[in-house]
Each structure stands twice: as C-alpha cells, then as structure tokens.
C-alpha cells in the first residue's frame, strides 16, 4: 500500500511509518491517480479536514467520474476557530459525494 500525506497534528497519530509527504493535497491526489493508472495500486491519503476541502475539484472532476479508487483518511474534530467550519462540513460533504461514487473512494474520519 502506498501512503501519501500532508500531515496535521491529528492525522499523524494514524500515519504509517512509510509515507510520502506532499506539498499540498492536490499533489496527493495526482500521485494517487498516476499510480493507479500506471500500476493499478490503490493509495492511502492522510489529510486534514481543511485539506479535504482543497481536493474537492479533483475528486469531483477526475477521481469520481473516472472511478479511481483510493482511501482517504481525514482528520476532523479540531476546535480552533480556523478549523471549526471544515470539521463541521466534511461529514456532510462525504455523504453527498457517496451519492455519485458508490465504489471508488473509501473515507475514514480520524478524530
């Protein structure tokens, strides 16, 4: 399994020892898509709730329509003012995305 991350203080608690650190969440998605198309390997992506929001364009315009499988581990539960809205929105957005993607993306919320 190939692991990619833009780490935050919650997601590092579940991050495996072997991972590739990316500069931003779009890079995680791009690498995961490329590996799947090249060798058929499904990637694990570890990101924050805020970072997940940064991936929505890539997920909705490429990953979901092309049915590219990946596993997203998304940290939620941060209560700092700058993270509160993302923490509240992520579970709702995932529910809506699942209507369009019934097989490709696996979501796990990390508290």
C-alpha positions as a Markdown table, in Angstrom:
| # | Residue | x | y | z |
|---|---|---|---|---|
| 1 | Unk | 0.0 | 0.0 | 0.0 |
| 2 | Unk | 1.3 | 3.4 | -0.9 |
| 3 | Unk | 0.7 | 6.2 | 1.6 |
| 4 | Unk | 0.6 | 9.9 | 0.9 |
| 5 | Unk | 0.1 | 12.8 | 3.3 |
| 6 | Unk | 0.0 | 16.5 | 4.0 |
| 7 | Unk | 0.2 | 15.8 | 7.8 |
| 8 | Unk | -1.5 | 17.7 | 10.6 |
| 9 | Unk | -1.4 | 17.1 | 14.3 |
| 10 | Unk | -4.4 | 14.6 | 14.3 |
| 11 | Unk | -3.6 | 12.6 | 11.2 |
| 12 | Unk | 0.0 | 11.9 | 12.3 |
| 13 | Unk | -1.5 | 9.7 | 15.0 |
| 14 | Unk | -2.6 | 7.1 | 12.4 |
| 15 | Unk | 0.0 | 7.7 | 9.8 |
| 16 | Unk | 2.0 | 4.6 | 8.9 |
| 17 | Unk | 5.8 | 4.7 | 9.2 |
| 18 | Unk | 6.3 | 4.5 | 5.4 |
| 19 | Unk | 4.8 | 7.5 | 3.6 |
| 20 | Unk | 5.5 | 10.2 | 1.1 |
| 21 | Unk | 5.0 | 13.8 | 2.3 |
| 22 | Unk | 3.4 | 16.0 | -0.3 |
| 23 | Unk | 3.4 | 19.8 | -0.6 |
| 24 | Unk | -0.4 | 20.0 | -0.9 |
| 25 | Unk | -3.4 | 17.8 | -1.1 |
| 26 | Unk | -3.7 | 18.2 | -4.9 |
| 27 | Unk | -0.3 | 16.6 | -5.2 |
| 28 | Unk | -1.5 | 13.7 | -3.1 |
| 29 | Unk | -4.5 | 13.1 | -5.4 |
| 30 | Unk | -2.3 | 13.5 | -8.5 |
| 31 | Unk | 0.2 | 10.9 | -7.3 |
| 32 | Unk | -2.5 | 8.5 | -6.3 |
| 33 | Unk | -4.3 | 8.8 | -9.7 |
| 34 | Unk | -1.0 | 8.4 | -11.5 |
| 35 | Unk | 0.0 | 5.3 | -9.5 |
| 36 | Unk | -3.4 | 3.7 | -10.1 |
| 37 | Unk | -3.3 | 4.3 | -13.8 |
| 38 | Unk | 0.3 | 3.2 | -14.1 |
| 39 | Unk | 0.4 | 0.1 | -11.9 |
| 40 | Unk | -3.2 | -0.4 | -10.6 |
| 41 | Unk | -2.2 | 0.3 | -7.0 |
| 42 | Unk | -4.7 | 1.9 | -4.6 |
| 43 | Unk | -3.2 | 4.7 | -2.4 |
| 44 | Unk | -4.0 | 5.8 | 1.1 |
| 45 | Unk | -4.1 | 9.6 | 1.6 |
| 46 | Unk | -3.9 | 11.1 | 5.0 |
| 47 | Unk | -5.1 | 14.8 | 5.2 |
| 48 | Unk | -6.9 | 17.3 | 7.4 |
| 49 | Unk | -10.5 | 18.4 | 7.0 |
| 50 | Unk | -9.3 | 21.7 | 5.5 |
| 51 | Unk | -7.1 | 19.8 | 3.1 |
| 52 | Unk | -10.0 | 17.6 | 2.1 |
| 53 | Unk | -11.9 | 20.7 | 1.1 |
| 54 | Unk | -8.9 | 21.6 | -1.1 |
| 55 | Unk | -9.3 | 18.3 | -3.0 |
| 56 | Unk | -13.0 | 18.6 | -4.0 |
| 57 | Unk | -12.4 | 19.9 | -7.5 |
| 58 | Unk | -10.0 | 17.0 | -8.2 |
| 59 | Unk | -12.3 | 14.4 | -6.6 |
| 60 | Unk | -15.5 | 15.6 | -8.4 |
| 61 | Unk | -13.9 | 16.3 | -11.9 |
| 62 | Unk | -11.5 | 13.4 | -12.1 |
| 63 | Unk | -11.5 | 10.8 | -9.4 |
| 64 | Unk | -15.2 | 10.2 | -9.1 |
| 65 | Unk | -16.1 | 10.3 | -12.9 |
| 66 | Unk | -13.2 | 8.0 | -13.8 |
| 67 | Unk | -13.9 | 5.7 | -10.8 |
| 68 | Unk | -10.4 | 5.8 | -9.5 |
| 69 | Unk | -10.2 | 4.0 | -6.1 |
| 70 | Unk | -8.4 | 5.5 | -3.2 |
| 71 | Unk | -8.6 | 5.6 | 0.6 |
| 72 | Unk | -8.9 | 9.0 | 2.3 |
| 73 | Unk | -8.1 | 9.3 | 6.0 |
| 74 | Unk | -9.4 | 12.8 | 7.0 |
| 75 | Unk | -8.8 | 14.3 | 10.4 |
| 76 | Unk | -11.7 | 16.1 | 12.0 |
| 77 | Unk | -12.6 | 17.4 | 15.4 |
| 78 | Unk | -10.2 | 20.4 | 15.6 |
| 79 | Unk | -11.9 | 23.1 | 17.5 |
| 80 | Unk | -9.7 | 26.1 | 16.7 |
| 81 | Unk | -11.6 | 28.9 | 15.0 |
| 82 | Unk | -9.9 | 28.4 | 11.7 |
| 83 | Unk | -10.7 | 24.7 | 11.5 |
| 84 | Unk | -14.2 | 24.6 | 13.0 |
| 85 | Unk | -16.2 | 25.1 | 9.8 |
| 86 | Unk | -14.2 | 22.5 | 7.9 |
| 87 | Unk | -14.7 | 20.0 | 10.7 |
| 88 | Unk | -18.5 | 20.6 | 10.6 |
| 89 | Unk | -18.7 | 20.4 | 6.8 |
| 90 | Unk | -16.6 | 17.3 | 5.9 |
| 91 | Unk | -19.1 | 14.6 | 7.1 |
| 92 | Unk | -21.9 | 16.3 | 5.2 |
| 93 | Unk | -19.9 | 16.6 | 2.0 |
| 94 | Unk | -18.8 | 13.0 | 2.2 |
| 95 | Unk | -22.5 | 11.9 | 2.5 |
| 96 | Unk | -23.3 | 13.9 | -0.7 |
| 97 | Unk | -20.2 | 12.6 | -2.6 |
| 98 | Unk | -21.2 | 9.0 | -1.9 |
| 99 | Unk | -24.3 | 9.5 | -3.9 |
| 100 | Unk | -22.1 | 9.9 | -7.0 |
| 101 | Unk | -19.3 | 7.5 | -6.0 |
| 102 | Unk | -20.5 | 4.2 | -4.8 |
| 103 | Unk | -17.4 | 2.1 | -5.3 |
| 104 | Unk | -14.2 | 4.2 | -5.7 |
| 105 | Unk | -13.3 | 6.3 | -2.7 |
| 106 | Unk | -13.2 | 4.9 | 0.8 |
| 107 | Unk | -13.5 | 7.6 | 3.6 |
| 108 | Unk | -12.3 | 7.2 | 7.2 |
| 109 | Unk | -12.7 | 10.1 | 9.6 |
| 110 | Unk | -9.9 | 10.4 | 12.2 |
| 111 | Unk | -10.8 | 12.2 | 15.4 |
